[in-house]
PDB file of C-alpha atoms and ligand atoms in Angstrom:
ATOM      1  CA  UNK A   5      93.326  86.314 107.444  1.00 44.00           C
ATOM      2  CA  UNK A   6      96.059  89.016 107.634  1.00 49.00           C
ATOM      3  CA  UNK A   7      94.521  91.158 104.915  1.00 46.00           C
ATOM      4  CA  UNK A   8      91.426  91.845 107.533  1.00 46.00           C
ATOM      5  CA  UNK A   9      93.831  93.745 109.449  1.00 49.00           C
ATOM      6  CA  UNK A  10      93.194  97.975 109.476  1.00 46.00           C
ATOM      7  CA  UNK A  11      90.706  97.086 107.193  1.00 41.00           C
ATOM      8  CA  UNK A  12      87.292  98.579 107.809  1.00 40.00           C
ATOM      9  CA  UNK A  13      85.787  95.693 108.898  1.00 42.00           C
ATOM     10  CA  UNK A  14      88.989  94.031 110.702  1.00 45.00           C
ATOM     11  CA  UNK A  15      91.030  94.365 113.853  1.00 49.00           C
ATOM     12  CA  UNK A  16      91.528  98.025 112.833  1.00 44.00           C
ATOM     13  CA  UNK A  17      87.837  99.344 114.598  1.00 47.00           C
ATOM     14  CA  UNK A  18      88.923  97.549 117.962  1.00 61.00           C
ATOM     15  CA  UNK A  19      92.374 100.217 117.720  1.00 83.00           C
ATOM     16  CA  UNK A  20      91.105 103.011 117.600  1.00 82.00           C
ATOM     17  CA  UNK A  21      94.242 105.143 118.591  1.00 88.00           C
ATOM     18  CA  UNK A  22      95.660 104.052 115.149  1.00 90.00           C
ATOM     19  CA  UNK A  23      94.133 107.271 113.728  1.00 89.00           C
ATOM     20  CA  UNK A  24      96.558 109.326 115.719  1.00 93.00           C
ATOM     21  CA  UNK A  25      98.929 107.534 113.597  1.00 95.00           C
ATOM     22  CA  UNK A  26     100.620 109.682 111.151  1.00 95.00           C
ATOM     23  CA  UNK A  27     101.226 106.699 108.215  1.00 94.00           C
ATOM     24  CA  UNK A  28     104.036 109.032 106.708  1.00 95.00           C
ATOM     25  CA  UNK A  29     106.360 108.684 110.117  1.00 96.00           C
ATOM     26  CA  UNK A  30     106.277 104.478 110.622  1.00 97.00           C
ATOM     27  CA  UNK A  31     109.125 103.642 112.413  1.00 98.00           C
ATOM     28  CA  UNK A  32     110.853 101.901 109.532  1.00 98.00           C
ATOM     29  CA  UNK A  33     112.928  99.372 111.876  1.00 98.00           C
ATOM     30  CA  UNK A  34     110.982  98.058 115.130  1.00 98.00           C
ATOM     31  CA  UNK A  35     112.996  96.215 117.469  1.00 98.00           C
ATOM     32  CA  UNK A  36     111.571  94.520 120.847  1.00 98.00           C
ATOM     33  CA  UNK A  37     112.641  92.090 123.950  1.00 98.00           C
ATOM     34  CA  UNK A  38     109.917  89.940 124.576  1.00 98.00           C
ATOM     35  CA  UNK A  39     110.427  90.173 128.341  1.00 98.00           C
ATOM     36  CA  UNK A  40     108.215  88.988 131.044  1.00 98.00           C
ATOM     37  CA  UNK A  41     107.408  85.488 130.268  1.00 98.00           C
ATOM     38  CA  UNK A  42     107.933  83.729 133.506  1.00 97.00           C
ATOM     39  CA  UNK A  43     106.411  86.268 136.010  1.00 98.00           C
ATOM     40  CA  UNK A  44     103.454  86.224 133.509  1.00 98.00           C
ATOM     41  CA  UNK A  45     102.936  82.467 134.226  1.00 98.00           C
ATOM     42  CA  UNK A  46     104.238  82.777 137.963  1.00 97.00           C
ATOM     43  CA  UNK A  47     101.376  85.243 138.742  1.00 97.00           C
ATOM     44  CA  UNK A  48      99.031  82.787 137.608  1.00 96.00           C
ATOM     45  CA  UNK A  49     100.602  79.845 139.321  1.00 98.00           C
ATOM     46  CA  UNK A  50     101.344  78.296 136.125  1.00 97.00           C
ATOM     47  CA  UNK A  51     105.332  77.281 135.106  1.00 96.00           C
ATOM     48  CA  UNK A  52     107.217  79.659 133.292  1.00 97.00           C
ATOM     49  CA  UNK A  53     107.019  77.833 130.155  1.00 96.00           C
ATOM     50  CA  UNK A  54     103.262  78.717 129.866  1.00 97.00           C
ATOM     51  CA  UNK A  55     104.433  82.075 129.416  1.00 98.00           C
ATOM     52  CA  UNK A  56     107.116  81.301 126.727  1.00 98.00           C
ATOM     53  CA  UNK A  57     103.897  79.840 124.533  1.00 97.00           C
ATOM     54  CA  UNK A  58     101.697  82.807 125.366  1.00 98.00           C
ATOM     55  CA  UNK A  59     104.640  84.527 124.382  1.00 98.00           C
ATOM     56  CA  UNK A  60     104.743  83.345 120.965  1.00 98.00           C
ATOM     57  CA  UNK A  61     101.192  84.226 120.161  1.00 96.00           C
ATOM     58  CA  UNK A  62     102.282  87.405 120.959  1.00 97.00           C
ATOM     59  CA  UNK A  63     104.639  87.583 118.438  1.00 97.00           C
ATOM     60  CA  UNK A  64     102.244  86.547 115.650  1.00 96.00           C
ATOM     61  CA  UNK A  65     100.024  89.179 117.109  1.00 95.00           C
ATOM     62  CA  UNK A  66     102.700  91.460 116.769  1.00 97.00           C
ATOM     63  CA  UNK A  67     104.220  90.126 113.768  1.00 97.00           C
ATOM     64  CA  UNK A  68     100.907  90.720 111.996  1.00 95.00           C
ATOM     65  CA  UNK A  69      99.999  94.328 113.086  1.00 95.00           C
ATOM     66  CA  UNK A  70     103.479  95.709 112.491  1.00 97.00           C
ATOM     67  CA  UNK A  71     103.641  94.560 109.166  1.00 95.00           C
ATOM     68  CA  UNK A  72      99.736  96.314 108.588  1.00 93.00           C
ATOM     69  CA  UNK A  73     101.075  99.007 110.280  1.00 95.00           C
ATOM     70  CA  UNK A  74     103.803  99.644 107.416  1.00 96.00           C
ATOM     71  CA  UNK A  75     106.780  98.560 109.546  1.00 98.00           C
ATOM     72  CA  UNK A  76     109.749  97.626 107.113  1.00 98.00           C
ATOM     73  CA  UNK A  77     111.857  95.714 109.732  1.00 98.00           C
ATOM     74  CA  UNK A  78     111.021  93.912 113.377  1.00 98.00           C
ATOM     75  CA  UNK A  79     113.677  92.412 115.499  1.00 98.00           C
ATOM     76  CA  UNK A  80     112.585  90.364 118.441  1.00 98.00           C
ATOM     77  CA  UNK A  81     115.109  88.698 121.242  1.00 98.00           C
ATOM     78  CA  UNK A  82     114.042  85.181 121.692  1.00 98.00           C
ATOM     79  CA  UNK A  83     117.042  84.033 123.843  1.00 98.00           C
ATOM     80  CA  UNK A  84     119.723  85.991 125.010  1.00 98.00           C
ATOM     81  CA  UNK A  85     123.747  84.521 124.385  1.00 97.00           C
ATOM     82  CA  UNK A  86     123.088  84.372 128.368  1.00 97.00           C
ATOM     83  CA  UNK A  87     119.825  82.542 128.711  1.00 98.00           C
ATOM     84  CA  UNK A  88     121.942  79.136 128.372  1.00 98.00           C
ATOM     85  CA  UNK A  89     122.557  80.049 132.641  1.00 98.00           C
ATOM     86  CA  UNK A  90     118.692  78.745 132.737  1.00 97.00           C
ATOM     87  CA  UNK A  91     117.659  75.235 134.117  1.00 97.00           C
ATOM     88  CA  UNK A  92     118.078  72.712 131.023  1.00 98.00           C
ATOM     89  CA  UNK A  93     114.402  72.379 131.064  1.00 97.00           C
ATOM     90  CA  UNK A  94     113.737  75.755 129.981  1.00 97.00           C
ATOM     91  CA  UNK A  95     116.836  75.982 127.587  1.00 98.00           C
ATOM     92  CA  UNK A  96     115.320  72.889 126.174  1.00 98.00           C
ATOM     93  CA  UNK A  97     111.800  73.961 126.398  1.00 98.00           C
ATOM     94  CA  UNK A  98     112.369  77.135 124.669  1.00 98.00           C
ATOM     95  CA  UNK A  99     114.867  75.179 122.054  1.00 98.00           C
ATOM     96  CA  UNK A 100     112.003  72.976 120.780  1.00 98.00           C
ATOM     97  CA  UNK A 101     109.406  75.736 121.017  1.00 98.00           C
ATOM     98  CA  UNK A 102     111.546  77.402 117.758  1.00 98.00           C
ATOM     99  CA  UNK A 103     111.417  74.734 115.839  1.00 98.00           C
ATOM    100  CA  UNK A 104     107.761  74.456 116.595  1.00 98.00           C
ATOM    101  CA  UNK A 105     107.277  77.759 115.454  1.00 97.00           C
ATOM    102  CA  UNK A 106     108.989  77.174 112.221  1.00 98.00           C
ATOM    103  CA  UNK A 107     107.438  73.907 111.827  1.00 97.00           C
ATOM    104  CA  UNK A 108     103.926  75.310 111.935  1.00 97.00           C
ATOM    105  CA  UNK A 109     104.023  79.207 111.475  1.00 96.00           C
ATOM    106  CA  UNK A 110     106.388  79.194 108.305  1.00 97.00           C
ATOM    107  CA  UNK A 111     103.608  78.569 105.467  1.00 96.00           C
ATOM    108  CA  UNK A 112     101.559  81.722 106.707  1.00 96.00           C
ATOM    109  CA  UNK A 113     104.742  84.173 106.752  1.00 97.00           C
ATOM    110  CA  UNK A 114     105.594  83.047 103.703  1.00 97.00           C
ATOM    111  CA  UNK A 115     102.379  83.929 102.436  1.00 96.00           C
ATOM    112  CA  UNK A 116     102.020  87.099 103.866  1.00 96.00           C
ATOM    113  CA  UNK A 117     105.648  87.947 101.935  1.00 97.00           C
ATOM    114  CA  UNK A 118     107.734  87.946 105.317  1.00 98.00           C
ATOM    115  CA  UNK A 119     111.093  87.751 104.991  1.00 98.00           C
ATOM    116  CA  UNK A 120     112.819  85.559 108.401  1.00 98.00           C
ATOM    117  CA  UNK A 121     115.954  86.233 109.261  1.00 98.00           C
ATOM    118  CA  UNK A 122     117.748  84.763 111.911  1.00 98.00           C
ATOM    119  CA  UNK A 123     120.494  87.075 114.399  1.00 98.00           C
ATOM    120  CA  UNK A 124     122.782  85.485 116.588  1.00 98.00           C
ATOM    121  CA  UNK A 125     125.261  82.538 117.082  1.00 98.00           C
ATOM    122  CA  UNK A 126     122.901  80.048 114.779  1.00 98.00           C
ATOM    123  CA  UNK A 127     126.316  78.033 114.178  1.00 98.00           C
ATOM    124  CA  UNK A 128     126.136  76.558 118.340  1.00 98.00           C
ATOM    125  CA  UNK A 129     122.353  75.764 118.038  1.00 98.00           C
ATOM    126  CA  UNK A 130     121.473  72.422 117.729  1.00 98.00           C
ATOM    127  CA  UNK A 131     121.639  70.942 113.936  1.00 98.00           C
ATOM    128  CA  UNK A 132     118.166  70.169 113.697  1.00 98.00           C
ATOM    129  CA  UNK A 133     117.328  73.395 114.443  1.00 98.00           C
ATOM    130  CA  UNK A 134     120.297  74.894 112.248  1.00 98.00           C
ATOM    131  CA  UNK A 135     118.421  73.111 108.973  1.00 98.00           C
ATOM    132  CA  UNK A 136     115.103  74.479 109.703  1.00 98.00           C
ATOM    133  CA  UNK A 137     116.676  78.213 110.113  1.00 98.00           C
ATOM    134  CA  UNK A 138     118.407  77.543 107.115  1.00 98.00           C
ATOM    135  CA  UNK A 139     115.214  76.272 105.527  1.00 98.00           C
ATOM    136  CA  UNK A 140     113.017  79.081 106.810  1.00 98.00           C
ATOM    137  CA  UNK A 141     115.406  81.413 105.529  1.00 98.00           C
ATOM    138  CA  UNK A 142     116.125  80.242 102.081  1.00 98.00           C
ATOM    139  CA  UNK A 143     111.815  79.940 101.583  1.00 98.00           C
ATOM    140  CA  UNK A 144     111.216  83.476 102.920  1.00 98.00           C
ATOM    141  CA  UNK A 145     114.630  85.005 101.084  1.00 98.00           C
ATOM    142  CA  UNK A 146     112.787  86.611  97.898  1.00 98.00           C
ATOM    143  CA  UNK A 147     109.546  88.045  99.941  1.00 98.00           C
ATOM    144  CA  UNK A 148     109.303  91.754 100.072  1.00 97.00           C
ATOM    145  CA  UNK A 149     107.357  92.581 102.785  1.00 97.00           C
ATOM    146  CA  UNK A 150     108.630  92.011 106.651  1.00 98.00           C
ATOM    147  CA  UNK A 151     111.854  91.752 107.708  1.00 98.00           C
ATOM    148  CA  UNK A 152     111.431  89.204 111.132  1.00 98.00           C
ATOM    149  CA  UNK A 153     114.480  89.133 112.776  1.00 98.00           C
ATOM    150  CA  UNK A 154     115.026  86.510 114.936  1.00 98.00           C
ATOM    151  CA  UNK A 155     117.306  87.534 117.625  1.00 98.00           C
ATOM    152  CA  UNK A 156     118.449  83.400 119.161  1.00 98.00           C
ATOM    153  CA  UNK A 157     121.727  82.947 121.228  1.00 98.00           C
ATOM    154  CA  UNK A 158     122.147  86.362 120.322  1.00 98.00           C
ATOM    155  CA  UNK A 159     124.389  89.366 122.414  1.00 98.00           C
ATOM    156  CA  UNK A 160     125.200  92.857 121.379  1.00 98.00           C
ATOM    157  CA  UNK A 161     128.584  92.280 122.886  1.00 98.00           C
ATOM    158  CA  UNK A 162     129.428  88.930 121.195  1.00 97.00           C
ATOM    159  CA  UNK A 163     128.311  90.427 118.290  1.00 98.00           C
ATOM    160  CA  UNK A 164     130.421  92.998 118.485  1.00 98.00           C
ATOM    161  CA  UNK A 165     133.364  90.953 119.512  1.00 98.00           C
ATOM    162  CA  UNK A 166     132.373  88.865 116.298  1.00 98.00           C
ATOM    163  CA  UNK A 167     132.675  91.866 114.151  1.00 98.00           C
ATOM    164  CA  UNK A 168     135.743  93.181 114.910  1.00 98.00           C
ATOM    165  CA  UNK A 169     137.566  89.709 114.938  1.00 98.00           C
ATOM    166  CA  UNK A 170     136.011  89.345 111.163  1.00 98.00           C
ATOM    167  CA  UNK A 171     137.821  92.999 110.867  1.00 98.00           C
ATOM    168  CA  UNK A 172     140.939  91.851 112.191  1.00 98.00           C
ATOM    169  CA  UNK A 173     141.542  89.040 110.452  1.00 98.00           C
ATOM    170  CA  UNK A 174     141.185  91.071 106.857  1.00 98.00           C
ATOM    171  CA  UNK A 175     143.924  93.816 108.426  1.00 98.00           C
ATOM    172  CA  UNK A 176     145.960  90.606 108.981  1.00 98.00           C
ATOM    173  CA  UNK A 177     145.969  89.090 105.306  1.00 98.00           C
ATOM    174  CA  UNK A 178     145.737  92.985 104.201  1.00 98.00           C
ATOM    175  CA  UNK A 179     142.273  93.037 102.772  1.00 98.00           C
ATOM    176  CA  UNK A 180     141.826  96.027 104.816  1.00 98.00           C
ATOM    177  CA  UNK A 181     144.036  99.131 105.816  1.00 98.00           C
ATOM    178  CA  UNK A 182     143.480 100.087 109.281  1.00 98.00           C
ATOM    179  CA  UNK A 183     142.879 103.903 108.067  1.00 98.00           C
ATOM    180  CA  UNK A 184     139.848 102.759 106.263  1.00 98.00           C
ATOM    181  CA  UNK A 185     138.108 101.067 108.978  1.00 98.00           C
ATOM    182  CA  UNK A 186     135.257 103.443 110.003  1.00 97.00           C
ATOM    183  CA  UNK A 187     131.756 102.761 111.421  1.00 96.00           C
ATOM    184  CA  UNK A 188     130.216 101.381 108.300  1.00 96.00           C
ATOM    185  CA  UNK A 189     133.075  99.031 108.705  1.00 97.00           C
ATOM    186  CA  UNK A 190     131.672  97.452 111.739  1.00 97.00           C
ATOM    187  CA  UNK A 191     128.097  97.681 111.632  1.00 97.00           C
ATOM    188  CA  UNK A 192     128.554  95.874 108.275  1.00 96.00           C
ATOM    189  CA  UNK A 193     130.294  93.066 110.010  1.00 97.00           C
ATOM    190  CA  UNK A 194     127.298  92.890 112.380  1.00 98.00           C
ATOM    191  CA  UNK A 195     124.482  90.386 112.097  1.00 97.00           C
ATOM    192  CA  UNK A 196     121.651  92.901 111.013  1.00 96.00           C
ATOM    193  CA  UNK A 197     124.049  94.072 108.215  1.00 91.00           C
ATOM    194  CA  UNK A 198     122.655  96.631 105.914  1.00 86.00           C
ATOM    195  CA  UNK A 199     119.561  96.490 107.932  1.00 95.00           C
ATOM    196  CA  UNK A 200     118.455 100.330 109.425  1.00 96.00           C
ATOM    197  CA  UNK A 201     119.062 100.759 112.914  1.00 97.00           C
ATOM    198  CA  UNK A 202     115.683 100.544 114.946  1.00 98.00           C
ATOM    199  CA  UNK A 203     114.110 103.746 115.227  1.00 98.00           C
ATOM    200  CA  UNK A 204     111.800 101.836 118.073  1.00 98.00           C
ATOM    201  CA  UNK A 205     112.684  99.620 121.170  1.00 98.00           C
ATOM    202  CA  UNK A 206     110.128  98.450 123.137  1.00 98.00           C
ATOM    203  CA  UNK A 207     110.705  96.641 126.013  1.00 98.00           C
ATOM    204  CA  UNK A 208     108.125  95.656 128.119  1.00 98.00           C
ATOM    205  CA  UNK A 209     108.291  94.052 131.901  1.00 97.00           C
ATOM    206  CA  UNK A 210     108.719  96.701 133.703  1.00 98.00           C
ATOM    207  CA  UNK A 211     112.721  96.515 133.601  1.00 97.00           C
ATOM    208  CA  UNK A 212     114.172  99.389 132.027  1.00 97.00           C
ATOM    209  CA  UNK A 213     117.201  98.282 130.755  1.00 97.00           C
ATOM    210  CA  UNK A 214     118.531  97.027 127.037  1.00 97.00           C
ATOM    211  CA  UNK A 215     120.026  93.886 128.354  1.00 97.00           C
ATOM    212  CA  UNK A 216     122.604  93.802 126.082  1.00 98.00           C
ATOM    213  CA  UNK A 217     120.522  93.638 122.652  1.00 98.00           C
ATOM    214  CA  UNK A 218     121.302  95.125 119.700  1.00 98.00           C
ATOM    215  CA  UNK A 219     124.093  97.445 121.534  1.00 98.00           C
ATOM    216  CA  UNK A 220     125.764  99.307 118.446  1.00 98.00           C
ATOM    217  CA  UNK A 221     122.743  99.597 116.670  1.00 98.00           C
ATOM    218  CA  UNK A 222     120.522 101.130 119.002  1.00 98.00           C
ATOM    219  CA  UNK A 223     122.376 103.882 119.829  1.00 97.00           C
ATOM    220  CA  UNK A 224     119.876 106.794 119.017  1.00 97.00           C
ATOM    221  CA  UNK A 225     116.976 104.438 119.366  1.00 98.00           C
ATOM    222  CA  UNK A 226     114.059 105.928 120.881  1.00 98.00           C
ATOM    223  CA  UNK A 227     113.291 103.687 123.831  1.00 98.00           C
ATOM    224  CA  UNK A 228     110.068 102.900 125.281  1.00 98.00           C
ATOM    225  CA  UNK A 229     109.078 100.946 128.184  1.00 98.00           C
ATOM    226  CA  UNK A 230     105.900  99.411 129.638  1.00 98.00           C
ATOM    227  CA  UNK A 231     104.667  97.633 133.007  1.00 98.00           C
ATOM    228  CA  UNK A 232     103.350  94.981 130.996  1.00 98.00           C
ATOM    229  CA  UNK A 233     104.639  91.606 130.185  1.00 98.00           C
ATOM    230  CA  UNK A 234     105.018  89.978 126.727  1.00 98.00           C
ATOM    231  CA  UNK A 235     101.965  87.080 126.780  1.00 98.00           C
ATOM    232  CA  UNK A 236      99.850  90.605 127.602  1.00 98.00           C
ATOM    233  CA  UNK A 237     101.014  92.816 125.115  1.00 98.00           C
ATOM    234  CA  UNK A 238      99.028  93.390 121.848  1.00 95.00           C
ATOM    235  CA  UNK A 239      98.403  95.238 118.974  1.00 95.00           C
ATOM    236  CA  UNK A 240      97.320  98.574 120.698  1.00 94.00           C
ATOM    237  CA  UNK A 241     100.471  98.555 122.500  1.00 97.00           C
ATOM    238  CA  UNK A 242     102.398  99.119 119.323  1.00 97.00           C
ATOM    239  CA  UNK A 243     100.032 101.357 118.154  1.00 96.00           C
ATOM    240  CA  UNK A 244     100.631 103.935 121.815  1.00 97.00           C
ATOM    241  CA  UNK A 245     104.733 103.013 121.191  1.00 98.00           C
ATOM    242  CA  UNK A 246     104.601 103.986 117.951  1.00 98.00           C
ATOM    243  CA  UNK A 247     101.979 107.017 118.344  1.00 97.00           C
ATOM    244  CA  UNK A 248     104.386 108.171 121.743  1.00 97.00           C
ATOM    245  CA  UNK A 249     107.699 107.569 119.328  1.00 98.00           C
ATOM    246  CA  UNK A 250     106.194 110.151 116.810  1.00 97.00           C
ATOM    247  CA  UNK A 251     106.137 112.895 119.440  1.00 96.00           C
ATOM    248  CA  UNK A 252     109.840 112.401 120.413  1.00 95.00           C
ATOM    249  CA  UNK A 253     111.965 115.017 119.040  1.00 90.00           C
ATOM    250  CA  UNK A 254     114.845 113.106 117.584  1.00 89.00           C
ATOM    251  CA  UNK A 255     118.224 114.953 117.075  1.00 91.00           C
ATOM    252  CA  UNK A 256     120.649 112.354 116.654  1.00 93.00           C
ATOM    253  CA  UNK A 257     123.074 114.707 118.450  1.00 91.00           C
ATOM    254  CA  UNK A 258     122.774 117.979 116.334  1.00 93.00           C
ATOM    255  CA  UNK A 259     120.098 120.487 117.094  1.00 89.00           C
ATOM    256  CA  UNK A 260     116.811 121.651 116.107  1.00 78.00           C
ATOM    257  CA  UNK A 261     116.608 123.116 113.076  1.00 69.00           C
TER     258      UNK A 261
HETATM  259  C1  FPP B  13     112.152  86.634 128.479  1.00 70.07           C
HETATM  260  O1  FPP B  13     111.181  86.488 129.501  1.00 70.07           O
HETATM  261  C2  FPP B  13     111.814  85.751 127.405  1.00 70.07           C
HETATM  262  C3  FPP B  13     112.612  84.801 126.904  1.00 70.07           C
HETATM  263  C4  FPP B  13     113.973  84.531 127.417  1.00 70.07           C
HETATM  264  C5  FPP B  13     112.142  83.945 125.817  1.00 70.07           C
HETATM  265  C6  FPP B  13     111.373  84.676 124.736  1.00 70.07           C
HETATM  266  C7  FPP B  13     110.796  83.692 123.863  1.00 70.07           C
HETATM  267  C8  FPP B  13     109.564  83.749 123.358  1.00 70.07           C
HETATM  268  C9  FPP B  13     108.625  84.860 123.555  1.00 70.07           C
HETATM  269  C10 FPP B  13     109.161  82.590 122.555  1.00 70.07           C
HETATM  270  C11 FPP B  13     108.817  82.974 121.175  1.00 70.07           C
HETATM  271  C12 FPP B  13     109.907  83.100 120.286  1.00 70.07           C
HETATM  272  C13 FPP B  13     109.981  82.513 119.081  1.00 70.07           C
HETATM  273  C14 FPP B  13     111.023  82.945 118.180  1.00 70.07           C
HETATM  274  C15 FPP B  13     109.091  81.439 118.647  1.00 70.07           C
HETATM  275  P1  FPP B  13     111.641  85.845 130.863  1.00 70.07           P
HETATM  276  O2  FPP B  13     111.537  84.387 130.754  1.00 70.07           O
HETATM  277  O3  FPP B  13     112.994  86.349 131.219  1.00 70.07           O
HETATM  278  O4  FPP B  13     110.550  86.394 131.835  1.00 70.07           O
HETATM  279  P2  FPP B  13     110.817  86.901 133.320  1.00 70.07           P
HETATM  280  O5  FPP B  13     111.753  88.070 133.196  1.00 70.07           O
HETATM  281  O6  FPP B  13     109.463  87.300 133.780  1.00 70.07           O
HETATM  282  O7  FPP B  13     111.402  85.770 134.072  1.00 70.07           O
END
């Protein structure tokens, strides 16, 4: 099914923006927070959980033309270190919608080589749902073409507060001089690891804020917002980010040469 994609006779003909695409300047590292959910629901007078499932057909939708598209690495935030504040009913609703996903979407990532990775605090999750991460991850390990990160009970700050405690505790039993610890230090110690930082962030929603997601790594992200909410956004949306993130003029703090 995924092959179709950009081919002549696939999905590609409905986008046709993607031409304005210049295939040499992919964003190598996409990262997005799938915002929007509930009011997508609420302003159809359904519950907000209708929106969590649209949501996740977003994702494959997403999932699928970034990978066409040539994009090496997509993070998505799936639930926020602080979405446990939520009504139990949602927590739980959005618990068991995970393992749905990697109950019945695993087989066709792993065919289409993506590699899952899961970001956050996996370790307070529920067991269950610990195994199948594990499981998902150890299946997809060895692909070679999509890096899906995962972002669950994830927070750029706790992450943070993670890494340096892992950096402490080496200066403590002397693993590590303090002189040598430098930025490669900590965004090592982070969950993406080695992983580029995102050259995209799209958030969507309307809000126009980063809500504390990947906060050390996207600091020269380019950032781009829409109006729209998650369970609407497709394909051609990533094609106008990634078209609009091609005309930004990124300096990373020096000048133009
Ligand atoms: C934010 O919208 C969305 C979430 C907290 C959940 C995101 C989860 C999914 C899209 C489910 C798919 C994920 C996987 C990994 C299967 P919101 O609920 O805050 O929306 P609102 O701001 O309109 O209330």
């Amino acid at each position: 099914m995924w092959k179709k994609w950009f081919s002549k006779s696939g999905e590609v003909t409905k986008i046709p923006e993607v031409d304005l695409i210049d295939p040499t300047r992919i964003p190598q590292h996409v990262a997005v927070i799938m915002d929007g959910n509930g009011r997508w629901a609420q302003k159809q007078g359904l519950i907000r959980t209708f929106g969590h499932r649209a949501g996740v057909e977003r994702l494959r939708d997403i999932v699928k033309a970034a990978s066409r598209l040539g994009v090496k690495a997509l993070t998505a935030y799936a639930f926020s270190t602080e979405n446990w504040k939520r009504p139990d009913e949602e927590v739980n609703f959005l618990m068991s919608l995970f393992s749905e996903y990697l109950d019945t979407e695993i087989e066709e990532l792993h065919q289409n080589q993506v590699k899952i990775r899961f970001i956050g605090k996996i370790d307070e999750l529920a067991l269950n749902l610990q195994h199948k991460i594990e499981n998902a991850q150890a299946r997809t390990s060895e692909n070679t073409g999509l890096i899906l990160n995962l972002a669950v009970n994830y927070g750029g700050r706790a992450e943070i507060t993670r890494a340096v405690k892992i950096i402490a505790e080496k200066v403590q039993t002397g693993e590590l001089k303090i002189e040598d610890i430098s930025d490669n230090t900590i965004q090592n110690n982070l969950f993406t690891g080695e992983l580029p930082d995102p050259d995209l962030l799209i958030r969507p929603s309307g809000d126009l804020r980063i809500s504390n997601f990947l906060l050390w790594q996207s600091a020269y992200s380019e950032l781009w917002f829409t109006d729209i909410n998650w369970p609407d956004f497709k394909p051609e949306h990533l094609v106008q980010a990634i078209i609009d993130f091609q005309k930004r003029d990124r300096r990373f703090g020096g000048i133009k040469k």
